[in-house]
Coordinates of C-alpha atoms and ligand atoms in Angstrom, one line a residue:
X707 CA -19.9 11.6 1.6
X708 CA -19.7 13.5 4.6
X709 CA -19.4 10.8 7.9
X710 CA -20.0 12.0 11.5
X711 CA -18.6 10.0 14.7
X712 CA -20.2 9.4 18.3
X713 CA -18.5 11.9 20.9
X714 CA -17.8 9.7 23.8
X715 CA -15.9 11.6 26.7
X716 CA -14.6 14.2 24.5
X717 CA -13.7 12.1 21.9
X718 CA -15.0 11.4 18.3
X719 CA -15.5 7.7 17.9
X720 CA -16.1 5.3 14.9
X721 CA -17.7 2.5 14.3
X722 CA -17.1 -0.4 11.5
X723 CA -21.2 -0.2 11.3
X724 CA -22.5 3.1 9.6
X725 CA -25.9 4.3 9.2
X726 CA -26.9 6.1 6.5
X727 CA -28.7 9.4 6.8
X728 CA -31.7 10.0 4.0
X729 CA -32.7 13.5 2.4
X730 CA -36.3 13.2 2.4
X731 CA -37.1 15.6 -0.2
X732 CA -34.5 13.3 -2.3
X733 CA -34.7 10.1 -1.1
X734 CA -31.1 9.7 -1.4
X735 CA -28.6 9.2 1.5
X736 CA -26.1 11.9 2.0
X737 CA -24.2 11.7 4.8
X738 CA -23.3 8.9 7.2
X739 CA -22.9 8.2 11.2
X740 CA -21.6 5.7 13.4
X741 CA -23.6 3.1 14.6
X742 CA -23.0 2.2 18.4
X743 CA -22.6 -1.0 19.8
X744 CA -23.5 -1.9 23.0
X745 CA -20.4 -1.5 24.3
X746 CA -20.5 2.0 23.5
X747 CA -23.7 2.7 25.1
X748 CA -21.8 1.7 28.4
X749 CA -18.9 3.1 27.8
X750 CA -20.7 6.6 27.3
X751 CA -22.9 6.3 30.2
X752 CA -19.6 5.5 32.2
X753 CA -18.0 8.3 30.7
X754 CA -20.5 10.6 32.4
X755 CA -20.6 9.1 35.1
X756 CA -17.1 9.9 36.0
X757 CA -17.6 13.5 34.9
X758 CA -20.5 14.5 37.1
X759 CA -18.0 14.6 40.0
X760 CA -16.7 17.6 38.9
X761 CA -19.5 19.2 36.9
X762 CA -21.9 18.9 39.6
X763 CA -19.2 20.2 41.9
X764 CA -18.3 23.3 39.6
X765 CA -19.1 26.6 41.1
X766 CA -23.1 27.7 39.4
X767 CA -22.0 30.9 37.9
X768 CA -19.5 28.9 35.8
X769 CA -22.0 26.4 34.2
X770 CA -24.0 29.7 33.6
X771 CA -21.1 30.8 31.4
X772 CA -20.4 28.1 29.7
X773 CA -24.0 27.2 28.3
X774 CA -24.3 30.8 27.5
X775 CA -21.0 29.9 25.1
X776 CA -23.1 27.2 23.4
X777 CA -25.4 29.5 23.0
X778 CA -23.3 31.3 21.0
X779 CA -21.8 28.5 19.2
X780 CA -25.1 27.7 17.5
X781 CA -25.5 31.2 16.4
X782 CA -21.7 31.2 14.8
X783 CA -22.4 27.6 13.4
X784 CA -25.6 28.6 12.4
X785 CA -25.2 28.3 8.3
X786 CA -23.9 25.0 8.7
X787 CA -26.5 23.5 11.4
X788 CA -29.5 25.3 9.2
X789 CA -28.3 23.5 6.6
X790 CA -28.2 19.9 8.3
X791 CA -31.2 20.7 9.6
X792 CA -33.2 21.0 6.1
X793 CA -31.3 17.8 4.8
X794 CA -32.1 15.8 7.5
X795 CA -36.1 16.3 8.4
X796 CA -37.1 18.0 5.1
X797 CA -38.2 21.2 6.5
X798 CA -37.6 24.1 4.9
X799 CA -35.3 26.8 5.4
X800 CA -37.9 29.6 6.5
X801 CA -41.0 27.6 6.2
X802 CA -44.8 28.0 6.4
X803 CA -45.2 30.6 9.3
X804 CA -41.8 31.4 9.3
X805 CA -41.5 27.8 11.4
X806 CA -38.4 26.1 9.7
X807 CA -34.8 25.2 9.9
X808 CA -33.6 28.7 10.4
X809 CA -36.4 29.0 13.6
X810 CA -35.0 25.9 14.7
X811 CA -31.3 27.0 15.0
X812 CA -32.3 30.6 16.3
X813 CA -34.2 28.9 18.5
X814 CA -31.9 26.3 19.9
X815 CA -29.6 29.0 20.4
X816 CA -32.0 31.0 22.4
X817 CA -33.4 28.3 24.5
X818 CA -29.8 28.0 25.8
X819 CA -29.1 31.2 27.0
X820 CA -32.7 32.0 28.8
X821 CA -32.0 28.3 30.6
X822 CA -28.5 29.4 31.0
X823 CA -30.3 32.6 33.3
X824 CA -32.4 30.2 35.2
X825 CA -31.4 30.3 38.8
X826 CA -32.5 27.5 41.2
X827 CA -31.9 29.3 44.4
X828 CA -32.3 27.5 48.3
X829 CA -35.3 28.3 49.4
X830 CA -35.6 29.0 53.8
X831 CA -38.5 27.1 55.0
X832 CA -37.9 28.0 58.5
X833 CA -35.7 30.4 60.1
X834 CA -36.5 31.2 63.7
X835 CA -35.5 30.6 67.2
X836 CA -36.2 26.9 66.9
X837 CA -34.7 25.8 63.6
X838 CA -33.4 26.6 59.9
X839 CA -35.0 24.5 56.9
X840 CA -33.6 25.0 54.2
X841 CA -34.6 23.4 50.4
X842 CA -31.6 22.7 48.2
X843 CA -31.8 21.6 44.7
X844 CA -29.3 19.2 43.7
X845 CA -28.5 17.8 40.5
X846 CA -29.7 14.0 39.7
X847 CA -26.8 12.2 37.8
X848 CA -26.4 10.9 34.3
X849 CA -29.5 11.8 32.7
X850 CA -30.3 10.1 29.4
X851 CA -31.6 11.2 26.6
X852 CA -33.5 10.0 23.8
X853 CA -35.0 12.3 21.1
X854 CA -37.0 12.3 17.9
X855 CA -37.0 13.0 13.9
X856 CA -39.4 16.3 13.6
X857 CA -37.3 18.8 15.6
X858 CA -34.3 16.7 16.4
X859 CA -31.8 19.8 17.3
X860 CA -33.9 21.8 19.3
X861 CA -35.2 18.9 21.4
X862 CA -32.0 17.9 21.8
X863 CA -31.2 21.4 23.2
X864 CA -34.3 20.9 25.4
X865 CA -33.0 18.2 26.8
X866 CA -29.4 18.5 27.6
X867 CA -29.2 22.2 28.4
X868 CA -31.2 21.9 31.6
X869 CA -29.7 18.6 32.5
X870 CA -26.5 20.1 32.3
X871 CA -27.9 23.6 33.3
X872 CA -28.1 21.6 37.2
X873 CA -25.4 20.2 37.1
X874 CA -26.2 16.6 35.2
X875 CA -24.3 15.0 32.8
X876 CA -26.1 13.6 29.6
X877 CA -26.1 10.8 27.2
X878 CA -28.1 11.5 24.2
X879 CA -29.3 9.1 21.6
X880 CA -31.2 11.3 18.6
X881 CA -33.5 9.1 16.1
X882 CA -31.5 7.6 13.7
X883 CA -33.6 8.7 10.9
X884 CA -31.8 12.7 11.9
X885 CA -28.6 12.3 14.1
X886 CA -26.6 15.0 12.3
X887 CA -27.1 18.4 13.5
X888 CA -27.3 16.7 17.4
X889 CA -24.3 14.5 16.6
X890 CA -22.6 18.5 15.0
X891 CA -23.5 20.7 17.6
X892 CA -22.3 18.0 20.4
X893 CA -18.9 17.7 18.8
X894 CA -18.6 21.7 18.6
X895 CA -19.7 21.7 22.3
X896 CA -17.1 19.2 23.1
X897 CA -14.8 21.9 22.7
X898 CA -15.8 24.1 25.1
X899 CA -17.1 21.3 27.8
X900 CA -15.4 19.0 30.0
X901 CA -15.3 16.0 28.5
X902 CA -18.0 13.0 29.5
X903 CA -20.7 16.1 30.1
X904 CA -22.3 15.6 27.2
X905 CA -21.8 12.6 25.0
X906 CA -23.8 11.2 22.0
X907 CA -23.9 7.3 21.0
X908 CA -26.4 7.2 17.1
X909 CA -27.9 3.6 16.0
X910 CA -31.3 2.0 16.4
X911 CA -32.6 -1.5 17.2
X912 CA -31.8 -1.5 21.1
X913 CA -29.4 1.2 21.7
X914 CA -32.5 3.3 23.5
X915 CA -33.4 0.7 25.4
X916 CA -29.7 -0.2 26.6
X917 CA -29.2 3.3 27.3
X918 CA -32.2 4.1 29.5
X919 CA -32.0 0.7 30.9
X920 CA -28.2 1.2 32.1
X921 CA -27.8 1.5 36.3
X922 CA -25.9 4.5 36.2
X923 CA -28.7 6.5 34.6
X924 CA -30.3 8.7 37.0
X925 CA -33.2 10.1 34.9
X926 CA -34.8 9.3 31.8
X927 CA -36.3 12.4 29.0
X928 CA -37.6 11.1 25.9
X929 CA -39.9 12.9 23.6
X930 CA -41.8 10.7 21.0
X931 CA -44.4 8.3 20.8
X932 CA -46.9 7.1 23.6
X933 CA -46.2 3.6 22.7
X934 CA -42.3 4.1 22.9
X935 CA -42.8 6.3 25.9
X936 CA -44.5 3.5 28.1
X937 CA -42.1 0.6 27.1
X938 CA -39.4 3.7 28.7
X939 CA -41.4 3.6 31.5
X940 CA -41.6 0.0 32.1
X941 CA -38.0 0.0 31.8
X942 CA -37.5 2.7 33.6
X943 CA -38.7 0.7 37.1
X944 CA -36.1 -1.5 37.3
X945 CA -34.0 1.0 39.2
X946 CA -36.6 4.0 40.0
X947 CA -35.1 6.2 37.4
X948 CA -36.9 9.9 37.2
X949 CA -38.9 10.5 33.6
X950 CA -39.8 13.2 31.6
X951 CA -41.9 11.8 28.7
X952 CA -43.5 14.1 26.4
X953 CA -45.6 11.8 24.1
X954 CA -47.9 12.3 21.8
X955 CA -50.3 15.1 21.1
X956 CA -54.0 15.0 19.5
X957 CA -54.6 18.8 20.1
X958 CA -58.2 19.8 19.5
X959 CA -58.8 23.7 18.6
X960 CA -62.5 24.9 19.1
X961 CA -63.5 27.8 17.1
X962 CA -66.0 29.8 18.7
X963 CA -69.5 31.2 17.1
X964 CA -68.7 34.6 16.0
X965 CA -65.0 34.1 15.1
X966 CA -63.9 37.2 13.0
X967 CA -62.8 33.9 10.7
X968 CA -60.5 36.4 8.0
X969 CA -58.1 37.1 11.6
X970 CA -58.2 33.6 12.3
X971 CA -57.6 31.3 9.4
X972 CA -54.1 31.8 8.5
X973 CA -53.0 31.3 11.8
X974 CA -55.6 28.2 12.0
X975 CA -54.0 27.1 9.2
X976 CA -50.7 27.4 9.9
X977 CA -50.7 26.2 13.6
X978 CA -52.0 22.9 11.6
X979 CA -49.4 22.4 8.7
X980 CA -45.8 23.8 9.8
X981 CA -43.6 21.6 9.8
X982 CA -46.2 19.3 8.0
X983 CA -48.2 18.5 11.1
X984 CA -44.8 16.7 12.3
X985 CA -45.0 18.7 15.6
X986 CA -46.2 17.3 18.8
X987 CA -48.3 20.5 19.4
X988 CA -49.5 20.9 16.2
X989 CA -53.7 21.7 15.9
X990 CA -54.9 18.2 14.8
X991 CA -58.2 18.2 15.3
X992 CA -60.3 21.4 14.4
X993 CA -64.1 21.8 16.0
X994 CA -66.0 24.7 14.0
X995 CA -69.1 26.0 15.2
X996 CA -71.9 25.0 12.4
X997 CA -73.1 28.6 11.8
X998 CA -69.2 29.1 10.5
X999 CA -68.2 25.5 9.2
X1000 CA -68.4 25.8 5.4
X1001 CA -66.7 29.6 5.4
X1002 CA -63.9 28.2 7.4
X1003 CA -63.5 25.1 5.4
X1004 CA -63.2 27.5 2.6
X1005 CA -60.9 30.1 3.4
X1006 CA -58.5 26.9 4.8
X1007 CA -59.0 25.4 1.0
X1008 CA -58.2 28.0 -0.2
X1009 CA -54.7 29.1 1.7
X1010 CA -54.0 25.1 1.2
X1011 CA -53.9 25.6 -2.2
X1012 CA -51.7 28.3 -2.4
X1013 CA -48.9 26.5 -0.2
X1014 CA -45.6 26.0 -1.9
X1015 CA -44.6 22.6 -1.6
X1016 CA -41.2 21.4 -2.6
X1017 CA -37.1 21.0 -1.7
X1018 CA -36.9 22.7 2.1
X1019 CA -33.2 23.9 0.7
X1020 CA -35.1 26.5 -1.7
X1021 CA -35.9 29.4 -0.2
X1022 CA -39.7 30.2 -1.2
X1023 CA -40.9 26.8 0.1
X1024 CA -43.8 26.6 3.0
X1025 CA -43.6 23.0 3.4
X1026 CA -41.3 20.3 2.4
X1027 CA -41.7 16.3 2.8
X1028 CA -43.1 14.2 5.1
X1029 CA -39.9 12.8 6.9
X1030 CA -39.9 9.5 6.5
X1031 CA -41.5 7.0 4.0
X1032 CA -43.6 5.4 7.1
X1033 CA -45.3 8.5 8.5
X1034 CA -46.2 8.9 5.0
X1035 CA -47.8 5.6 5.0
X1036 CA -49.3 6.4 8.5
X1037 CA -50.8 9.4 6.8
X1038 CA -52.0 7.9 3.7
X1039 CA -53.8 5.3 5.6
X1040 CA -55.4 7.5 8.1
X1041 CA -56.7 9.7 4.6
X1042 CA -57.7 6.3 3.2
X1043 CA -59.6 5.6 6.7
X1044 CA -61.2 8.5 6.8
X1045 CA -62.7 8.3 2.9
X1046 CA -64.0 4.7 3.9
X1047 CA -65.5 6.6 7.1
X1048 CA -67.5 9.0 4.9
X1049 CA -65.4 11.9 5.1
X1050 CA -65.0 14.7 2.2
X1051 CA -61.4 15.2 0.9
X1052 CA -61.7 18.8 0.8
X1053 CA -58.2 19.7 -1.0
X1054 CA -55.1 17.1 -1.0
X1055 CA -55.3 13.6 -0.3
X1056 CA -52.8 12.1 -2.2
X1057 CA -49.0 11.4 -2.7
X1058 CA -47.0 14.3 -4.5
X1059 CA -45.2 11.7 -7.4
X1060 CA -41.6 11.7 -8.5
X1061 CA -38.7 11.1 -5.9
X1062 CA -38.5 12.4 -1.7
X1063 CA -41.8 11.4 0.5
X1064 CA -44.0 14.6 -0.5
X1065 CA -47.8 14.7 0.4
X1066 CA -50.7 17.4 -0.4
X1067 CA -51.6 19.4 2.5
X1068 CA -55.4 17.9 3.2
X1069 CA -58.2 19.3 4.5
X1070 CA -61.3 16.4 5.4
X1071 CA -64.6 17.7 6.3
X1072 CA -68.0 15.7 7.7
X1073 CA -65.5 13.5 10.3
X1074 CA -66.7 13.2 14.2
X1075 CA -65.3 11.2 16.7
X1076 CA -64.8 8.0 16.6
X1077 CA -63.4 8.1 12.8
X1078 CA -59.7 7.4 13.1
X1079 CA -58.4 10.2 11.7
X1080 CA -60.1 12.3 14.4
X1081 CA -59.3 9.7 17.1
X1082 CA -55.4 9.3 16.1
X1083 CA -52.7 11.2 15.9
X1084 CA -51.6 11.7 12.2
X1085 CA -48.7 13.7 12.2
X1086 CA -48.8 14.8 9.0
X1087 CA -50.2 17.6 6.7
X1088 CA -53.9 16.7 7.1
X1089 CA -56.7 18.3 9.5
X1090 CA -59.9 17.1 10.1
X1091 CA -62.6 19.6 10.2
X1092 CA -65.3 18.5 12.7
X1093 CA -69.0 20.7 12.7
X1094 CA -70.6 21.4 16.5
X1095 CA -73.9 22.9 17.3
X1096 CA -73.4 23.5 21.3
X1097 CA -69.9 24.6 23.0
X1098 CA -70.6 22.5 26.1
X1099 CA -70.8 19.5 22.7
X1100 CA -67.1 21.2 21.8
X1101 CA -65.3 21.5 25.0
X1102 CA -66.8 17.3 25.7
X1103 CA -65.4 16.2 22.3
X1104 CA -62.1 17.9 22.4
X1105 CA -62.1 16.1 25.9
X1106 CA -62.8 12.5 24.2
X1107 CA -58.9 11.7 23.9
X1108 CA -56.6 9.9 25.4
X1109 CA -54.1 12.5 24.8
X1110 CA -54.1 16.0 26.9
X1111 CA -51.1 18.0 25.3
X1112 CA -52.2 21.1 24.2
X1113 CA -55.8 22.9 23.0
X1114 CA -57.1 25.8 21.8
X1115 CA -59.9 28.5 21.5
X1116 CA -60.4 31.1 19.0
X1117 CA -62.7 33.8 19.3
X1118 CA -63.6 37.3 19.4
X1119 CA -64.3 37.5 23.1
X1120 CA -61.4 36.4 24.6
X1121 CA -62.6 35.6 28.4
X1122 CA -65.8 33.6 26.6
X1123 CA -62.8 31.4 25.1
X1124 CA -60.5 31.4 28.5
X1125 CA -63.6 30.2 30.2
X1126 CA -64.1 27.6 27.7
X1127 CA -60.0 27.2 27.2
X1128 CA -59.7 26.2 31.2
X1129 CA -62.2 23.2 30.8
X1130 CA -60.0 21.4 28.1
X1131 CA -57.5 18.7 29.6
X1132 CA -54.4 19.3 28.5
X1133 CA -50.8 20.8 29.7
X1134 CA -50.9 23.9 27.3
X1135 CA -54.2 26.5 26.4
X1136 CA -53.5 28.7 23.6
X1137 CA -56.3 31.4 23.5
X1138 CA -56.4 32.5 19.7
X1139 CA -52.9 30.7 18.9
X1140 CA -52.2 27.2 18.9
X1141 CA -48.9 25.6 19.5
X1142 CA -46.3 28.6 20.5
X1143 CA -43.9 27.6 23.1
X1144 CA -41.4 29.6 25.2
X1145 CA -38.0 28.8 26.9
X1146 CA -40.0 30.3 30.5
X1147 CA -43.0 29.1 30.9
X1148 CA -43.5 25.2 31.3
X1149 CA -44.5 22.9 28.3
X1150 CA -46.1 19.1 29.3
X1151 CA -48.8 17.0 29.0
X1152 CA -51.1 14.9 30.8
X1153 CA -53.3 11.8 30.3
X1154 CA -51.1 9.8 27.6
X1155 CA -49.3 12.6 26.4
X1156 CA -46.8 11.9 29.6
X1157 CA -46.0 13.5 32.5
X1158 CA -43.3 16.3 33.6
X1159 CA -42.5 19.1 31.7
X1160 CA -39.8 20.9 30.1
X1161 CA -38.6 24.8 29.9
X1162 CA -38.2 27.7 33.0
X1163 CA -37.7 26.9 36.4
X1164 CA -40.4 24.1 36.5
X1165 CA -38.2 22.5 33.4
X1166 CA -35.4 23.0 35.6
X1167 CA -36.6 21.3 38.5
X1168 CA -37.7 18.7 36.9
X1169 CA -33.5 18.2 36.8
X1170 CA -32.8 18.1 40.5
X1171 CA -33.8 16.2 43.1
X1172 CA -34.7 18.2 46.6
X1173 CA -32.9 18.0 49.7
X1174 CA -34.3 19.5 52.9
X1175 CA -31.6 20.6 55.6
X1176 CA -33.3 21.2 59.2
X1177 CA -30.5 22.8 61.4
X1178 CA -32.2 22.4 65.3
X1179 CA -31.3 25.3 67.0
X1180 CA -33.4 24.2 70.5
Ligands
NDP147 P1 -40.6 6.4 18.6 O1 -41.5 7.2 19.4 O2 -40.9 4.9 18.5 O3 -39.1 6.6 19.0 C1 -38.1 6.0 18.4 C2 -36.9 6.3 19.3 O4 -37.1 5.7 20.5 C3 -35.6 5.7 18.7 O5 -34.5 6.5 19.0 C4 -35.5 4.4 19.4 O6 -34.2 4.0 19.6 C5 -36.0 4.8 20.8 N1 -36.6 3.6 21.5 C6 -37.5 2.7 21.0 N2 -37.9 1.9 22.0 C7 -37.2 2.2 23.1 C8 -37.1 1.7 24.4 N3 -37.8 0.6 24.8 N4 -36.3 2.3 25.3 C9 -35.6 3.4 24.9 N5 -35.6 3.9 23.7 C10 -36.4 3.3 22.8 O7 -40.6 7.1 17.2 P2 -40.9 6.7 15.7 O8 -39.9 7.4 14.9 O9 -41.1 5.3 15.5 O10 -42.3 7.5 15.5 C11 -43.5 6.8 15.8 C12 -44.6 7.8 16.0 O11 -44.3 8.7 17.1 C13 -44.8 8.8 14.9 O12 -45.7 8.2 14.0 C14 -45.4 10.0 15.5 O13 -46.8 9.8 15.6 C15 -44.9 10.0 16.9 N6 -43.8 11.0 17.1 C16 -44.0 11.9 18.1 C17 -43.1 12.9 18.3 C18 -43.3 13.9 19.3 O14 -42.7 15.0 19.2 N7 -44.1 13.7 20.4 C19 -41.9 13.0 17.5 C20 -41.7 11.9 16.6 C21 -42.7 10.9 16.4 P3 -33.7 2.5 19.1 O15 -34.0 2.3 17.7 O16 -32.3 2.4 19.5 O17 -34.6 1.6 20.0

């Protein structure tokens, strides 16, 4: 069985403790990684500590060259890291939408070399007779890293290639339910970086917290849970650290009266159920005007049924597992909540037997707000389908959440849904789409959903802290 080490300053290192890695379409474990001790939490946060001396230092167009180079390593390792990918979460090769491994990969890859283009030039405040001002950008330190089980590779990406894009050096620590293509692709970047710029340390129990909590850390990213995110930020005070936290989504879509609903459903459907509704910007709550409720809840039946569920390795399959036996549980409980509630299990609504953690794409009808599965995030491949009668009623209820990731509107006039699109409280409006995201243009949240965002120059920034040089010239 195939084991992977920590990469600690360039290094591969082992552990006595393993942790085993579980295929979730199997159930069985199939590879293994070390687990870190304390000790190796610290001795990878001083590792780059000692190496953002000289990456901070090294001239821009340099670090521009070398991420477009792991750019390029993802694309030659691609096979392999595709492959990793689908044992790991589950998710299939292709996948429903053509949202899978292989996106993943491509996509990591990608990511890197737009970041790699980003330029954070000094901008002149002032530059007359009496003074130049001057705003410099300058890279924060170690940044840490903590990332989750639905897209672990290309989050990781998103993390560490802008940290180390200004000039950080990172410590990453992916879920320990899918270290391996993170643990992979650091060790193949190890080859072409310094050593101690990027480093990975794999475990659970309290190596997040000791690595966030650790004094040399500068800045904190963690995508996950709102829970797990404000424990980070608790944490985080001790020593001021800076914090991206992209947390949890509940994303409402509103279709509007008129919707030409044979365009929209597929895309409705699958903005809902890639990736098996594991994706923080998945549409989880779906508000359908009344005069269209029971065509749309059709037509979504109806593609439901038709989904290929099975082992993400082969290649016809839309949707594989749920990724871990808890989520499923999560999910389960949330159907189960929502039958007590007086909802209508449309299609789905119950475990796929025999082995790996499979679950019916569900579609529940006759929910409003206030029902659970409506008020919580369920991360998995169910949608509630909520009726409206007014679009101010729409707009308010999409609004009644703690969570302000990302919405959408669908509809035939487009500026009717911009107009109602700019109302909803959230980082992200899709206008007839739901959930894209781009390496340019920033991706965040507000309310619970966290603060700071990720991607393009705002991502960027987010990586820097400013310095303002006034030069008096009077
Ligand atoms: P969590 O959000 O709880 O994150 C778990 C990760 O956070 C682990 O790596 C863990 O490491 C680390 N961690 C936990 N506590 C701390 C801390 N105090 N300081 C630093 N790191 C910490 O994920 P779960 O897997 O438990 O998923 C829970 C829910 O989160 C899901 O049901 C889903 O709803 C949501 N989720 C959201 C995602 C998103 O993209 N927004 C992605 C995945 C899940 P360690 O074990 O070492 O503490």
């Amino acid at each position: 069985m195939k084991h992977y080490p920590m990469i600690i300053n360039g290094h591969a290192i082992d552990s006595n403790d393993r942790l085993a890695v579980v295929n979730p379409a199997t159930g069985d474990t199939f590879a293994t990684c070390a687990r870190a001790s304390d000790h190796h939490v610290d001795t990878a946060v001083h590792a780059a500590k000692m190496a953002f001396d000289v990456w901070s230092k090294r001239p821009d167009a340099e670090r521009k060259a070398l991420i477009h180079q792991l750019g390029a390593l993802i694309e030659q390792h691609k096979d392999e890291l595709i492959e990793l990918v689908v044992r790991e979460t589950g998710k299939p090769i292709g996948g429903l939408g053509g949202v899978g491994a292989t996106m993943e990969v491509m996509g990591a890859s990608a990511w890197s070399h737009v970041t790699a283009d980003i330029d954070l030039p000094d901008e002149i405040i002032q530059d007359d007779a009496t003074a130049l001002v001057t705003v410099t950008r300058k890279p924060l330190g170690v940044v840490a890293s903590v990332t989750p089980w639905n897209w672990p590779l290309l989050i990781a990406i998103w993390h560490l290639i802008a940290a180390i894009r200004a000039g950080n050096t990172v410590v990453i620590k992916p879920s320990e339910l899918t270290p391996l293509a993170t643990a992979r692709f650091i060790e193949l970047a190890n080859g072409i970086l310094p050593p101690g710029v990027l480093n990975i340390v794999m475990g659970e129990g309290n190596i997040g917290q000791r690595l966030i909590s650790a004094p040399a850390v500068s800045k904190v990213v963690f995508t996950g849970s709102t829970a797990t995110g404000k424990r980070i930020m608790a944490s985080a005070s001790n020593s001021l650290k800076r914090l991206v936290l992209e947390l949890g989504g509940n994303d409402a879509a509103i279709v509007l009266p008129g919707t030409d609903l044979d365009r929209v459903a597929g895309d409705i459907f699958a903005a809902a159920f890639h990736n098996n509704g594991q994706t923080c910007a998945c549409l989880k709550r779906l508000y359908v005007h009344e005069s269209q409720y029971e065509a749309l809840c059709q037509r979504l039946v109806a593609i439901a049924e038709g989904i290929k569920v099975g082992n993400g390795l082969d290649a016809d399959v839309e949707l594989g597992p749920i990724q871990n036996e808890a989520q499923r549980s999560i999910v389960e409980n949330l159907v189960a909540a929502a039958v007590r509630e007086g909802g209508q299990i449309l299609c789905g609504g119950k475990r796929v037997e025999g082995a790996g953690y499979f679950y019916s794409p569900t579609l529940v009808a006759g929910l409003r707000n206030g029902c659970e599965l409506v008020d919580q995030e369920q991360f998995g491949p169910v949608l509630p389908i909520i009726r409206y009668t007014l679009i101010d009623e729409a707009i308010e209820l999409a609004n009644d959440s703690p969570n302000g990731l990302g919405g959408s509107v669908w509809g035939e006039n487009t500026a009717e849904a911009e107009q109602v699109g700019r109302q909803l409280e959230c980082g992200t409006v899709w206008i007839n789409g739901h959930g894209g995201v781009q390496p340019d243009a920033p991706f965040g949240g507000v309310k619970e959903s966290g603060f700071g965002v990720e991607f393009g120059r705002y991502g960027l920034e987010e990586c820097t802290s400013i310095q303002t040089v006034k030069i008096h010239r009077q």
